[in-house]
Structures are given as C-alpha cells and as structure tokens.
Amino acid sequence: FPDLLDYMYSSKGFAITTRNAVALLFLSQAFQVTSLQANVEQFIEDDIKLYNFGSYMADALYFSDETMVFKAMDTCGREVLQFCSNTQSISRILRAPVSSSASKAEETCRRA
C-alpha cells in the first residue's frame, strides 16, 4: 500500500519492481488507478522471466490473481521450450548422465 501512495502523492521517482508489481497491479485495479495499472501491466510483460517466475507466482497466488498465475505459467513454459529448442542436448549442457524422464522431456522439446 505505501507504494501506491508513493505513486499517487510523491514527486520523487517511483519504481515498479518484481517485488511490488503484482501488489501494485492488485491495488491499481481495486482503486481504479488506470495509469498505474497500464504501467504495471507493461512492466510485468517486460519483466516476467523464468528466473523470477517464483516471485510472480507466489504473489499471484497470494492475491488470488488467476490471470497472473496463468501468465506466469505460460511465460515459464515458453521459456523452457525456447531453451530446449536452442540447445543441442540437455545432457551435453549438464555434462552428466540424464535420467530417463529428462531424456523424455528433451525429446518432447525437440518435437515441439
């Protein structure tokens, strides 16, 4: 909530971050602050990646934001598929034996 107040009343620079994005989205929708909502939605679109998937997913579940849950899952899935299609072999990257389930996942990625 303090971040929302900073956005509305502060003349200082305001930063949307991975840590506050989902909360700000929730508050901007609840209080109908459409300019903030648009800024946060654009930030999330640009920021959400496989490495910060957990943060977005946890916050989305906390705020019961089903749309954000699916957005995070979709982004994660796309990045994993992109990773698979850009590598010759997961086992070559790992330089270690790969279990049969990982081998099956690798094969699935190649077919996708």
mmCIF file of N, CA, C and O in Angstrom:
data_model
loop_
_atom_site.group_PDB
_atom_site.id
_atom_site.type_symbol
_atom_site.label_atom_id
_atom_site.label_comp_id
_atom_site.label_asym_id
_atom_site.label_seq_id
_atom_site.Cartn_x
_atom_site.Cartn_y
_atom_site.Cartn_z
ATOM 1 N N PHE A 1 0.802 -1.198 0.000
ATOM 2 C CA PHE A 1 0.000 0.000 0.000
ATOM 3 C C PHE A 1 0.849 1.269 0.000
ATOM 4 O O PHE A 1 0.503 2.228 -0.680
ATOM 5 N N PRO A 2 1.970 1.300 0.721
ATOM 6 C CA PRO A 2 2.812 2.505 0.684
ATOM 7 C C PRO A 2 3.296 2.831 -0.738
ATOM 8 O O PRO A 2 3.414 4.008 -1.089
ATOM 9 N N ASP A 3 3.551 1.807 -1.548
ATOM 10 C CA ASP A 3 3.988 2.059 -2.922
ATOM 11 C C ASP A 3 2.903 2.755 -3.733
ATOM 12 O O ASP A 3 3.192 3.621 -4.560
ATOM 13 N N LEU A 4 1.653 2.389 -3.506
ATOM 14 C CA LEU A 4 0.543 3.048 -4.198
ATOM 15 C C LEU A 4 0.479 4.516 -3.792
ATOM 16 O O LEU A 4 0.319 5.396 -4.646
ATOM 17 N N LEU A 5 0.616 4.791 -2.507
ATOM 18 C CA LEU A 5 0.603 6.175 -2.032
ATOM 19 C C LEU A 5 1.782 6.967 -2.603
ATOM 20 O O LEU A 5 1.619 8.131 -2.990
ATOM 21 N N ASP A 6 2.950 6.337 -2.673
ATOM 22 C CA ASP A 6 4.106 6.997 -3.274
ATOM 23 C C ASP A 6 3.818 7.362 -4.728
ATOM 24 O O ASP A 6 4.163 8.444 -5.184
ATOM 25 N N TYR A 7 3.193 6.449 -5.440
ATOM 26 C CA TYR A 7 2.866 6.705 -6.845
ATOM 27 C C TYR A 7 1.907 7.886 -6.975
ATOM 28 O O TYR A 7 2.080 8.744 -7.836
ATOM 29 N N MET A 8 0.921 7.933 -6.110
ATOM 30 C CA MET A 8 -0.121 8.945 -6.233
ATOM 31 C C MET A 8 0.294 10.318 -5.709
ATOM 32 O O MET A 8 -0.126 11.331 -6.253
ATOM 33 N N TYR A 9 1.108 10.348 -4.654
ATOM 34 C CA TYR A 9 1.353 11.621 -3.976
ATOM 35 C C TYR A 9 2.797 12.087 -3.948
ATOM 36 O O TYR A 9 3.070 13.183 -3.481
ATOM 37 N N SER A 10 3.709 11.306 -4.409
ATOM 38 C CA SER A 10 5.115 11.670 -4.291
ATOM 39 C C SER A 10 5.623 12.313 -5.573
ATOM 40 O O SER A 10 5.264 11.916 -6.674
ATOM 41 N N SER A 11 6.475 13.293 -5.405
ATOM 42 C CA SER A 11 7.116 13.897 -6.564
ATOM 43 C C SER A 11 8.452 13.206 -6.856
ATOM 44 O O SER A 11 9.078 13.465 -7.865
ATOM 45 N N LYS A 12 8.867 12.315 -5.949
ATOM 46 C CA LYS A 12 10.102 11.559 -6.151
ATOM 47 C C LYS A 12 9.877 10.481 -7.202
ATOM 48 O O LYS A 12 8.752 10.109 -7.497
ATOM 49 N N GLY A 13 10.969 9.991 -7.723
ATOM 50 C CA GLY A 13 10.885 8.903 -8.680
ATOM 51 C C GLY A 13 10.263 7.668 -8.038
ATOM 52 O O GLY A 13 10.482 7.383 -6.860
ATOM 53 N N PHE A 14 9.482 6.980 -8.810
ATOM 54 C CA PHE A 14 8.781 5.804 -8.310
ATOM 55 C C PHE A 14 9.199 4.608 -9.137
ATOM 56 O O PHE A 14 9.233 4.697 -10.365
ATOM 57 N N ALA A 15 9.520 3.513 -8.483
ATOM 58 C CA ALA A 15 9.990 2.335 -9.203
ATOM 59 C C ALA A 15 9.037 1.160 -9.027
ATOM 60 O O ALA A 15 8.687 0.796 -7.914
ATOM 61 N N ILE A 16 8.634 0.615 -10.148
ATOM 62 C CA ILE A 16 7.911 -0.662 -10.140
ATOM 63 C C ILE A 16 8.992 -1.728 -10.221
ATOM 64 O O ILE A 16 9.891 -1.646 -11.055
ATOM 65 N N THR A 17 8.902 -2.711 -9.332
ATOM 66 C CA THR A 17 9.894 -3.773 -9.289
ATOM 67 C C THR A 17 9.189 -5.129 -9.328
ATOM 68 O O THR A 17 7.965 -5.208 -9.178
ATOM 69 N N THR A 18 9.968 -6.171 -9.507
ATOM 70 C CA THR A 18 9.422 -7.527 -9.467
ATOM 71 C C THR A 18 8.725 -7.761 -8.133
ATOM 72 O O THR A 18 7.674 -8.381 -8.076
ATOM 73 N N ARG A 19 9.299 -7.224 -7.065
ATOM 74 C CA ARG A 19 8.758 -7.459 -5.719
ATOM 75 C C ARG A 19 7.422 -6.769 -5.467
ATOM 76 O O ARG A 19 6.622 -7.243 -4.675
ATOM 77 N N ASN A 20 7.177 -5.618 -6.113
ATOM 78 C CA ASN A 20 5.928 -4.912 -5.827
ATOM 79 C C ASN A 20 4.929 -4.913 -6.984
ATOM 80 O O ASN A 20 3.824 -4.391 -6.846
ATOM 81 N N ALA A 21 5.282 -5.490 -8.108
ATOM 82 C CA ALA A 21 4.453 -5.387 -9.311
ATOM 83 C C ALA A 21 3.053 -5.983 -9.141
ATOM 84 O O ALA A 21 2.056 -5.339 -9.475
ATOM 85 N N VAL A 22 2.949 -7.195 -8.637
ATOM 86 C CA VAL A 22 1.635 -7.843 -8.521
ATOM 87 C C VAL A 22 0.770 -7.126 -7.485
ATOM 88 O O VAL A 22 -0.423 -6.915 -7.703
ATOM 89 N N ALA A 23 1.374 -6.709 -6.385
ATOM 90 C CA ALA A 23 0.617 -5.962 -5.373
ATOM 91 C C ALA A 23 0.113 -4.642 -5.949
ATOM 92 O O ALA A 23 -1.038 -4.259 -5.732
ATOM 93 N N LEU A 24 0.981 -3.944 -6.700
ATOM 94 C CA LEU A 24 0.558 -2.693 -7.320
ATOM 95 C C LEU A 24 -0.533 -2.917 -8.360
ATOM 96 O O LEU A 24 -1.453 -2.104 -8.490
ATOM 97 N N LEU A 25 -0.446 -4.009 -9.082
ATOM 98 C CA LEU A 25 -1.493 -4.326 -10.053
ATOM 99 C C LEU A 25 -2.819 -4.545 -9.341
ATOM 100 O O LEU A 25 -3.854 -4.002 -9.737
ATOM 101 N N PHE A 26 -2.782 -5.299 -8.262
ATOM 102 C CA PHE A 26 -3.987 -5.557 -7.476
ATOM 103 C C PHE A 26 -4.584 -4.239 -6.952
ATOM 104 O O PHE A 26 -5.776 -3.990 -7.092
ATOM 105 N N LEU A 27 -3.743 -3.398 -6.354
ATOM 106 C CA LEU A 27 -4.223 -2.134 -5.796
ATOM 107 C C LEU A 27 -4.703 -1.178 -6.884
ATOM 108 O O LEU A 27 -5.710 -0.490 -6.710
ATOM 109 N N SER A 28 -3.996 -1.140 -8.013
ATOM 110 C CA SER A 28 -4.415 -0.234 -9.086
ATOM 111 C C SER A 28 -5.775 -0.641 -9.643
ATOM 112 O O SER A 28 -6.586 0.218 -10.003
ATOM 113 N N GLN A 29 -6.040 -1.930 -9.673
ATOM 114 C CA GLN A 29 -7.360 -2.400 -10.120
ATOM 115 C C GLN A 29 -8.419 -2.108 -9.062
ATOM 116 O O GLN A 29 -9.516 -1.654 -9.382
ATOM 117 N N ALA A 30 -8.095 -2.349 -7.801
ATOM 118 C CA ALA A 30 -9.058 -2.139 -6.720
ATOM 119 C C ALA A 30 -9.452 -0.672 -6.583
ATOM 120 O O ALA A 30 -10.615 -0.358 -6.317
ATOM 121 N N PHE A 31 -8.472 0.233 -6.761
ATOM 122 C CA PHE A 31 -8.735 1.662 -6.603
ATOM 123 C C PHE A 31 -8.905 2.388 -7.943
ATOM 124 O O PHE A 31 -8.969 3.602 -7.988
ATOM 125 N N GLN A 32 -8.940 1.627 -9.016
ATOM 126 C CA GLN A 32 -9.171 2.143 -10.368
ATOM 127 C C GLN A 32 -8.190 3.251 -10.753
ATOM 128 O O GLN A 32 -8.570 4.303 -11.258
ATOM 129 N N VAL A 33 -6.928 2.983 -10.514
ATOM 130 C CA VAL A 33 -5.868 3.900 -10.924
ATOM 131 C C VAL A 33 -5.340 3.365 -12.265
ATOM 132 O O VAL A 33 -4.365 2.619 -12.318
ATOM 133 N N THR A 34 -6.019 3.747 -13.331
ATOM 134 C CA THR A 34 -5.764 3.141 -14.641
ATOM 135 C C THR A 34 -4.365 3.427 -15.186
ATOM 136 O O THR A 34 -3.788 2.581 -15.863
ATOM 137 N N SER A 35 -3.826 4.613 -14.906
ATOM 138 C CA SER A 35 -2.478 4.908 -15.398
ATOM 139 C C SER A 35 -1.442 3.995 -14.746
ATOM 140 O O SER A 35 -0.535 3.490 -15.420
ATOM 141 N N LEU A 36 -1.577 3.764 -13.452
ATOM 142 C CA LEU A 36 -0.675 2.845 -12.763
ATOM 143 C C LEU A 36 -0.885 1.432 -13.269
ATOM 144 O O LEU A 36 0.077 0.698 -13.509
ATOM 145 N N GLN A 37 -2.125 1.032 -13.446
ATOM 146 C CA GLN A 37 -2.417 -0.314 -13.939
ATOM 147 C C GLN A 37 -1.732 -0.558 -15.281
ATOM 148 O O GLN A 37 -1.096 -1.598 -15.481
ATOM 149 N N ALA A 38 -1.830 0.393 -16.192
ATOM 150 C CA ALA A 38 -1.188 0.247 -17.508
ATOM 151 C C ALA A 38 0.330 0.151 -17.372
ATOM 152 O O ALA A 38 0.966 -0.685 -18.030
ATOM 153 N N ASN A 39 0.910 0.990 -16.509
ATOM 154 C CA ASN A 39 2.363 0.947 -16.299
ATOM 155 C C ASN A 39 2.810 -0.387 -15.707
ATOM 156 O O ASN A 39 3.824 -0.949 -16.118
ATOM 157 N N VAL A 40 2.061 -0.876 -14.739
ATOM 158 C CA VAL A 40 2.422 -2.145 -14.093
ATOM 159 C C VAL A 40 2.260 -3.305 -15.076
ATOM 160 O O VAL A 40 3.118 -4.189 -15.145
ATOM 161 N N GLU A 41 1.178 -3.315 -15.829
ATOM 162 C CA GLU A 41 0.973 -4.389 -16.808
ATOM 163 C C GLU A 41 2.112 -4.426 -17.827
ATOM 164 O O GLU A 41 2.602 -5.501 -18.179
ATOM 165 N N GLN A 42 2.548 -3.257 -18.288
ATOM 166 C CA GLN A 42 3.668 -3.206 -19.232
ATOM 167 C C GLN A 42 4.958 -3.675 -18.565
ATOM 168 O O GLN A 42 5.744 -4.419 -19.160
ATOM 169 N N PHE A 43 5.181 -3.247 -17.320
ATOM 170 C CA PHE A 43 6.372 -3.686 -16.589
ATOM 171 C C PHE A 43 6.396 -5.203 -16.471
ATOM 172 O O PHE A 43 7.412 -5.846 -16.740
ATOM 173 N N ILE A 44 5.271 -5.792 -16.068
ATOM 174 C CA ILE A 44 5.206 -7.240 -15.892
ATOM 175 C C ILE A 44 5.462 -7.947 -17.216
ATOM 176 O O ILE A 44 6.207 -8.925 -17.277
ATOM 177 N N GLU A 45 4.866 -7.454 -18.270
ATOM 178 C CA GLU A 45 5.061 -8.049 -19.596
ATOM 179 C C GLU A 45 6.543 -8.092 -19.965
ATOM 180 O O GLU A 45 7.037 -9.079 -20.496
ATOM 181 N N ASP A 46 7.260 -7.006 -19.659
ATOM 182 C CA ASP A 46 8.682 -6.925 -19.978
ATOM 183 C C ASP A 46 9.563 -7.679 -18.983
ATOM 184 O O ASP A 46 10.637 -8.159 -19.344
ATOM 185 N N ASP A 47 9.120 -7.775 -17.731
ATOM 186 C CA ASP A 47 9.970 -8.279 -16.653
ATOM 187 C C ASP A 47 9.846 -9.777 -16.380
ATOM 188 O O ASP A 47 10.820 -10.413 -16.010
ATOM 189 N N ILE A 48 8.673 -10.339 -16.567
ATOM 190 C CA ILE A 48 8.463 -11.726 -16.137
ATOM 191 C C ILE A 48 9.320 -12.677 -16.973
ATOM 192 O O ILE A 48 9.306 -12.651 -18.194
ATOM 193 N N LYS A 49 10.106 -13.452 -16.275
ATOM 194 C CA LYS A 49 11.031 -14.403 -16.890
ATOM 195 C C LYS A 49 11.061 -15.669 -16.047
ATOM 196 O O LYS A 49 10.543 -15.714 -14.940
ATOM 197 N N LEU A 50 11.721 -16.669 -16.570
ATOM 198 C CA LEU A 50 11.831 -17.939 -15.864
ATOM 199 C C LEU A 50 12.526 -17.756 -14.516
ATOM 200 O O LEU A 50 12.122 -18.345 -13.519
ATOM 201 N N TYR A 51 13.538 -16.887 -14.453
ATOM 202 C CA TYR A 51 14.291 -16.730 -13.208
ATOM 203 C C TYR A 51 13.499 -16.034 -12.101
ATOM 204 O O TYR A 51 13.817 -16.184 -10.934
ATOM 205 N N ASN A 52 12.454 -15.241 -12.444
ATOM 206 C CA ASN A 52 11.659 -14.612 -11.388
ATOM 207 C C ASN A 52 10.230 -15.155 -11.352
ATOM 208 O O ASN A 52 9.349 -14.572 -10.731
ATOM 209 N N PHE A 53 10.031 -16.283 -11.999
ATOM 210 C CA PHE A 53 8.746 -16.960 -12.048
ATOM 211 C C PHE A 53 8.177 -17.181 -10.642
ATOM 212 O O PHE A 53 7.004 -16.948 -10.392
ATOM 213 N N GLY A 54 9.008 -17.628 -9.712
ATOM 214 C CA GLY A 54 8.556 -17.941 -8.358
ATOM 215 C C GLY A 54 7.975 -16.737 -7.636
ATOM 216 O O GLY A 54 6.959 -16.840 -6.949
ATOM 217 N N SER A 55 8.594 -15.596 -7.815
ATOM 218 C CA SER A 55 8.112 -14.378 -7.180
ATOM 219 C C SER A 55 6.739 -13.989 -7.717
ATOM 220 O O SER A 55 5.818 -13.686 -6.949
ATOM 221 N N TYR A 56 6.604 -14.005 -9.037
ATOM 222 C CA TYR A 56 5.310 -13.665 -9.639
ATOM 223 C C TYR A 56 4.230 -14.683 -9.259
ATOM 224 O O TYR A 56 3.097 -14.314 -8.965
ATOM 225 N N MET A 57 4.595 -15.952 -9.260
ATOM 226 C CA MET A 57 3.612 -16.995 -8.941
ATOM 227 C C MET A 57 3.165 -16.881 -7.484
ATOM 228 O O MET A 57 1.965 -16.953 -7.192
ATOM 229 N N ALA A 58 4.096 -16.673 -6.575
ATOM 230 C CA ALA A 58 3.748 -16.561 -5.157
ATOM 231 C C ALA A 58 2.818 -15.371 -4.914
ATOM 232 O O ALA A 58 1.809 -15.484 -4.207
ATOM 233 N N ASP A 59 3.159 -14.234 -5.504
ATOM 234 C CA ASP A 59 2.320 -13.047 -5.320
ATOM 235 C C ASP A 59 0.953 -13.220 -5.972
ATOM 236 O O ASP A 59 -0.064 -12.795 -5.421
ATOM 237 N N ALA A 60 0.926 -13.826 -7.136
ATOM 238 C CA ALA A 60 -0.353 -14.051 -7.823
ATOM 239 C C ALA A 60 -1.258 -14.960 -6.991
ATOM 240 O O ALA A 60 -2.460 -14.712 -6.869
ATOM 241 N N LEU A 61 -0.687 -15.982 -6.400
ATOM 242 C CA LEU A 61 -1.483 -16.877 -5.553
ATOM 243 C C LEU A 61 -1.940 -16.157 -4.290
ATOM 244 O O LEU A 61 -3.077 -16.328 -3.845
ATOM 245 N N TYR A 62 -1.075 -15.330 -3.720
ATOM 246 C CA TYR A 62 -1.432 -14.572 -2.516
ATOM 247 C C TYR A 62 -2.628 -13.655 -2.780
ATOM 248 O O TYR A 62 -3.533 -13.545 -1.965
ATOM 249 N N PHE A 63 -2.620 -12.994 -3.941
ATOM 250 C CA PHE A 63 -3.699 -12.064 -4.289
ATOM 251 C C PHE A 63 -4.843 -12.733 -5.056
ATOM 252 O O PHE A 63 -5.745 -12.057 -5.532
ATOM 253 N N SER A 64 -4.782 -14.056 -5.163
ATOM 254 C CA SER A 64 -5.809 -14.831 -5.891
ATOM 255 C C SER A 64 -6.030 -14.282 -7.300
ATOM 256 O O SER A 64 -7.156 -14.154 -7.768
ATOM 257 N N ASP A 65 -4.933 -13.955 -7.961
ATOM 258 C CA ASP A 65 -4.980 -13.400 -9.310
ATOM 259 C C ASP A 65 -4.751 -14.524 -10.322
ATOM 260 O O ASP A 65 -3.626 -14.818 -10.711
ATOM 261 N N GLU A 66 -5.839 -15.137 -10.745
ATOM 262 C CA GLU A 66 -5.775 -16.283 -11.658
ATOM 263 C C GLU A 66 -5.121 -15.905 -12.989
ATOM 264 O O GLU A 66 -4.348 -16.674 -13.558
ATOM 265 N N THR A 67 -5.405 -14.710 -13.470
ATOM 266 C CA THR A 67 -4.813 -14.263 -14.732
ATOM 267 C C THR A 67 -3.296 -14.209 -14.635
ATOM 268 O O THR A 67 -2.588 -14.648 -15.544
ATOM 269 N N MET A 68 -2.789 -13.702 -13.515
ATOM 270 C CA MET A 68 -1.345 -13.621 -13.327
ATOM 271 C C MET A 68 -0.727 -15.010 -13.158
ATOM 272 O O MET A 68 0.374 -15.258 -13.642
ATOM 273 N N VAL A 69 -1.443 -15.910 -12.492
ATOM 274 C CA VAL A 69 -0.953 -17.282 -12.348
ATOM 275 C C VAL A 69 -0.740 -17.893 -13.733
ATOM 276 O O VAL A 69 0.325 -18.451 -14.027
ATOM 277 N N PHE A 70 -1.739 -17.767 -14.597
ATOM 278 C CA PHE A 70 -1.622 -18.341 -15.943
ATOM 279 C C PHE A 70 -0.568 -17.623 -16.775
ATOM 280 O O PHE A 70 0.141 -18.241 -17.567
ATOM 281 N N LYS A 71 -0.424 -16.313 -16.607
ATOM 282 C CA LYS A 71 0.600 -15.561 -17.328
ATOM 283 C C LYS A 71 1.992 -16.052 -16.911
ATOM 284 O O LYS A 71 2.853 -16.263 -17.760
ATOM 285 N N ALA A 72 2.197 -16.234 -15.617
ATOM 286 C CA ALA A 72 3.493 -16.717 -15.130
ATOM 287 C C ALA A 72 3.768 -18.128 -15.639
ATOM 288 O O ALA A 72 4.876 -18.422 -16.101
ATOM 289 N N MET A 73 2.765 -18.986 -15.591
ATOM 290 C CA MET A 73 2.942 -20.357 -16.077
ATOM 291 C C MET A 73 3.222 -20.383 -17.579
ATOM 292 O O MET A 73 4.078 -21.127 -18.048
ATOM 293 N N ASP A 74 2.503 -19.563 -18.324
ATOM 294 C CA ASP A 74 2.694 -19.503 -19.774
ATOM 295 C C ASP A 74 4.099 -19.019 -20.115
ATOM 296 O O ASP A 74 4.775 -19.586 -20.976
ATOM 297 N N THR A 75 4.543 -17.982 -19.436
ATOM 298 C CA THR A 75 5.886 -17.453 -19.674
ATOM 299 C C THR A 75 6.938 -18.497 -19.350
ATOM 300 O O THR A 75 7.885 -18.696 -20.114
ATOM 301 N N CYS A 76 6.768 -19.178 -18.233
ATOM 302 C CA CYS A 76 7.707 -20.223 -17.827
ATOM 303 C C CYS A 76 7.756 -21.320 -18.889
ATOM 304 O O CYS A 76 8.825 -21.742 -19.315
ATOM 305 N N GLY A 77 6.592 -21.756 -19.319
ATOM 306 C CA GLY A 77 6.525 -22.813 -20.334
ATOM 307 C C GLY A 77 7.188 -22.409 -21.639
ATOM 308 O O GLY A 77 7.940 -23.184 -22.237
ATOM 309 N N ARG A 78 6.936 -21.169 -22.088
ATOM 310 C CA ARG A 78 7.544 -20.683 -23.334
ATOM 311 C C ARG A 78 9.061 -20.629 -23.225
ATOM 312 O O ARG A 78 9.772 -21.013 -24.155
ATOM 313 N N GLU A 79 9.552 -20.157 -22.093
ATOM 314 C CA GLU A 79 10.999 -20.050 -21.934
ATOM 315 C C GLU A 79 11.666 -21.426 -21.877
ATOM 316 O O GLU A 79 12.751 -21.604 -22.409
ATOM 317 N N VAL A 80 11.013 -22.376 -21.240
ATOM 318 C CA VAL A 80 11.573 -23.731 -21.191
ATOM 319 C C VAL A 80 11.609 -24.315 -22.603
ATOM 320 O O VAL A 80 12.618 -24.894 -23.020
ATOM 321 N N LEU A 81 10.528 -24.160 -23.355
ATOM 322 C CA LEU A 81 10.511 -24.670 -24.730
ATOM 323 C C LEU A 81 11.551 -23.967 -25.597
ATOM 324 O O LEU A 81 12.202 -24.598 -26.425
ATOM 325 N N GLN A 82 11.717 -22.672 -25.405
ATOM 326 C CA GLN A 82 12.724 -21.936 -26.157
ATOM 327 C C GLN A 82 14.115 -22.442 -25.797
ATOM 328 O O GLN A 82 14.955 -22.629 -26.668
ATOM 329 N N PHE A 83 14.347 -22.673 -24.539
ATOM 330 C CA PHE A 83 15.632 -23.210 -24.092
ATOM 331 C C PHE A 83 15.901 -24.560 -24.752
ATOM 332 O O PHE A 83 16.974 -24.803 -25.271
ATOM 333 N N CYS A 84 14.880 -25.408 -24.748
ATOM 334 C CA CYS A 84 15.047 -26.740 -25.337
ATOM 335 C C CYS A 84 15.330 -26.660 -26.834
ATOM 336 O O CYS A 84 16.135 -27.417 -27.355
ATOM 337 N N SER A 85 14.671 -25.751 -27.514
ATOM 338 C CA SER A 85 14.870 -25.667 -28.960
ATOM 339 C C SER A 85 16.206 -25.016 -29.324
ATOM 340 O O SER A 85 16.693 -25.203 -30.425
ATOM 341 N N ASN A 86 16.797 -24.275 -28.401
ATOM 342 C CA ASN A 86 18.072 -23.610 -28.671
ATOM 343 C C ASN A 86 19.285 -24.421 -28.236
ATOM 344 O O ASN A 86 20.399 -23.958 -28.389
ATOM 345 N N THR A 87 19.080 -25.589 -27.690
ATOM 346 C CA THR A 87 20.216 -26.401 -27.245
ATOM 347 C C THR A 87 20.233 -27.714 -28.004
ATOM 348 O O THR A 87 19.201 -28.261 -28.369
ATOM 349 N N GLN A 88 21.411 -28.188 -28.266
ATOM 350 C CA GLN A 88 21.547 -29.467 -28.956
ATOM 351 C C GLN A 88 21.083 -30.613 -28.075
ATOM 352 O O GLN A 88 20.407 -31.505 -28.510
ATOM 353 N N SER A 89 21.470 -30.551 -26.841
ATOM 354 C CA SER A 89 21.153 -31.641 -25.936
ATOM 355 C C SER A 89 21.292 -31.158 -24.497
ATOM 356 O O SER A 89 22.303 -30.568 -24.130
ATOM 357 N N ILE A 90 20.277 -31.417 -23.715
ATOM 358 C CA ILE A 90 20.338 -31.045 -22.304
ATOM 359 C C ILE A 90 21.470 -31.799 -21.619
ATOM 360 O O ILE A 90 22.203 -31.238 -20.819
ATOM 361 N N SER A 91 21.645 -33.057 -21.968
ATOM 362 C CA SER A 91 22.708 -33.839 -21.332
ATOM 363 C C SER A 91 24.082 -33.282 -21.683
ATOM 364 O O SER A 91 25.002 -33.335 -20.874
ATOM 365 N N ARG A 92 24.254 -32.699 -22.869
ATOM 366 C CA ARG A 92 25.537 -32.102 -23.247
ATOM 367 C C ARG A 92 25.817 -30.881 -22.383
ATOM 368 O O ARG A 92 26.952 -30.640 -21.978
ATOM 369 N N ILE A 93 24.781 -30.101 -22.085
ATOM 370 C CA ILE A 93 24.953 -28.928 -21.231
ATOM 371 C C ILE A 93 25.316 -29.356 -19.813
ATOM 372 O O ILE A 93 26.189 -28.796 -19.175
ATOM 373 N N LEU A 94 24.607 -30.357 -19.323
ATOM 374 C CA LEU A 94 24.851 -30.824 -17.963
ATOM 375 C C LEU A 94 26.159 -31.589 -17.848
ATOM 376 O O LEU A 94 26.721 -31.695 -16.760
ATOM 377 N N ARG A 95 26.635 -32.146 -18.944
ATOM 378 C CA ARG A 95 27.826 -32.995 -18.960
ATOM 379 C C ARG A 95 27.742 -34.090 -17.899
ATOM 380 O O ARG A 95 28.677 -34.388 -17.190
ATOM 381 N N ALA A 96 26.558 -34.652 -17.796
ATOM 382 C CA ALA A 96 26.324 -35.724 -16.830
ATOM 383 C C ALA A 96 25.228 -36.615 -17.377
ATOM 384 O O ALA A 96 24.456 -36.203 -18.239
ATOM 385 N N PRO A 97 25.140 -37.824 -16.890
ATOM 386 C CA PRO A 97 24.038 -38.694 -17.329
ATOM 387 C C PRO A 97 22.699 -38.066 -16.976
ATOM 388 O O PRO A 97 22.545 -37.435 -15.948
ATOM 389 N N VAL A 98 21.756 -38.223 -17.862
ATOM 390 C CA VAL A 98 20.432 -37.644 -17.664
ATOM 391 C C VAL A 98 19.449 -38.782 -17.454
ATOM 392 O O VAL A 98 19.483 -39.778 -18.157
ATOM 393 N N SER A 99 18.564 -38.609 -16.484
ATOM 394 C CA SER A 99 17.590 -39.647 -16.193
ATOM 395 C C SER A 99 16.651 -39.829 -17.371
ATOM 396 O O SER A 99 16.539 -38.987 -18.254
ATOM 397 N N SER A 100 15.929 -40.930 -17.363
ATOM 398 C CA SER A 100 15.027 -41.216 -18.474
ATOM 399 C C SER A 100 13.917 -40.181 -18.582
ATOM 400 O O SER A 100 13.500 -39.832 -19.682
ATOM 401 N N SER A 101 13.446 -39.647 -17.463
ATOM 402 C CA SER A 101 12.390 -38.631 -17.539
ATOM 403 C C SER A 101 12.911 -37.354 -18.171
ATOM 404 O O SER A 101 12.212 -36.704 -18.948
ATOM 405 N N ALA A 102 14.144 -36.965 -17.879
ATOM 406 C CA ALA A 102 14.721 -35.783 -18.510
ATOM 407 C C ALA A 102 14.938 -36.024 -19.996
ATOM 408 O O ALA A 102 14.730 -35.139 -20.824
ATOM 409 N N SER A 103 15.342 -37.232 -20.347
ATOM 410 C CA SER A 103 15.518 -37.578 -21.756
ATOM 411 C C SER A 103 14.194 -37.504 -22.502
ATOM 412 O O SER A 103 14.132 -37.026 -23.635
ATOM 413 N N LYS A 104 13.121 -37.963 -21.871
ATOM 414 C CA LYS A 104 11.799 -37.878 -22.487
ATOM 415 C C LYS A 104 11.383 -36.419 -22.663
ATOM 416 O O LYS A 104 10.818 -36.050 -23.696
ATOM 417 N N ALA A 105 11.673 -35.590 -21.665
ATOM 418 C CA ALA A 105 11.347 -34.163 -21.759
ATOM 419 C C ALA A 105 12.127 -33.515 -22.889
ATOM 420 O O ALA A 105 11.593 -32.701 -23.653
ATOM 421 N N GLU A 106 13.389 -33.896 -23.026
ATOM 422 C CA GLU A 106 14.214 -33.357 -24.101
ATOM 423 C C GLU A 106 13.643 -33.748 -25.462
ATOM 424 O O GLU A 106 13.552 -32.924 -26.370
ATOM 425 N N GLU A 107 13.217 -34.977 -25.600
ATOM 426 C CA GLU A 107 12.629 -35.437 -26.846
ATOM 427 C C GLU A 107 11.338 -34.685 -27.168
ATOM 428 O O GLU A 107 11.099 -34.304 -28.303
ATOM 429 N N THR A 108 10.537 -34.443 -26.145
ATOM 430 C CA THR A 108 9.301 -33.674 -26.316
ATOM 431 C C THR A 108 9.599 -32.268 -26.801
ATOM 432 O O THR A 108 8.919 -31.749 -27.695
ATOM 433 N N CYS A 109 10.626 -31.661 -26.244
ATOM 434 C CA CYS A 109 11.015 -30.314 -26.660
ATOM 435 C C CYS A 109 11.461 -30.297 -28.119
ATOM 436 O O CYS A 109 11.147 -29.360 -28.852
ATOM 437 N N ARG A 110 12.157 -31.289 -28.537
ATOM 438 C CA ARG A 110 12.620 -31.344 -29.934
ATOM 439 C C ARG A 110 11.453 -31.447 -30.896
ATOM 440 O O ARG A 110 11.494 -30.912 -31.985
ATOM 441 N N ARG A 111 10.404 -32.158 -30.499
ATOM 442 C CA ARG A 111 9.238 -32.336 -31.377
ATOM 443 C C ARG A 111 8.373 -31.086 -31.413
ATOM 444 O O ARG A 111 7.622 -30.889 -32.342
ATOM 445 N N ALA A 112 8.455 -30.242 -30.386
ATOM 446 C CA ALA A 112 7.586 -29.052 -30.296
ATOM 447 C C ALA A 112 8.003 -27.958 -31.243
ATOM 448 O O ALA A 112 8.964 -27.895 -31.838
#
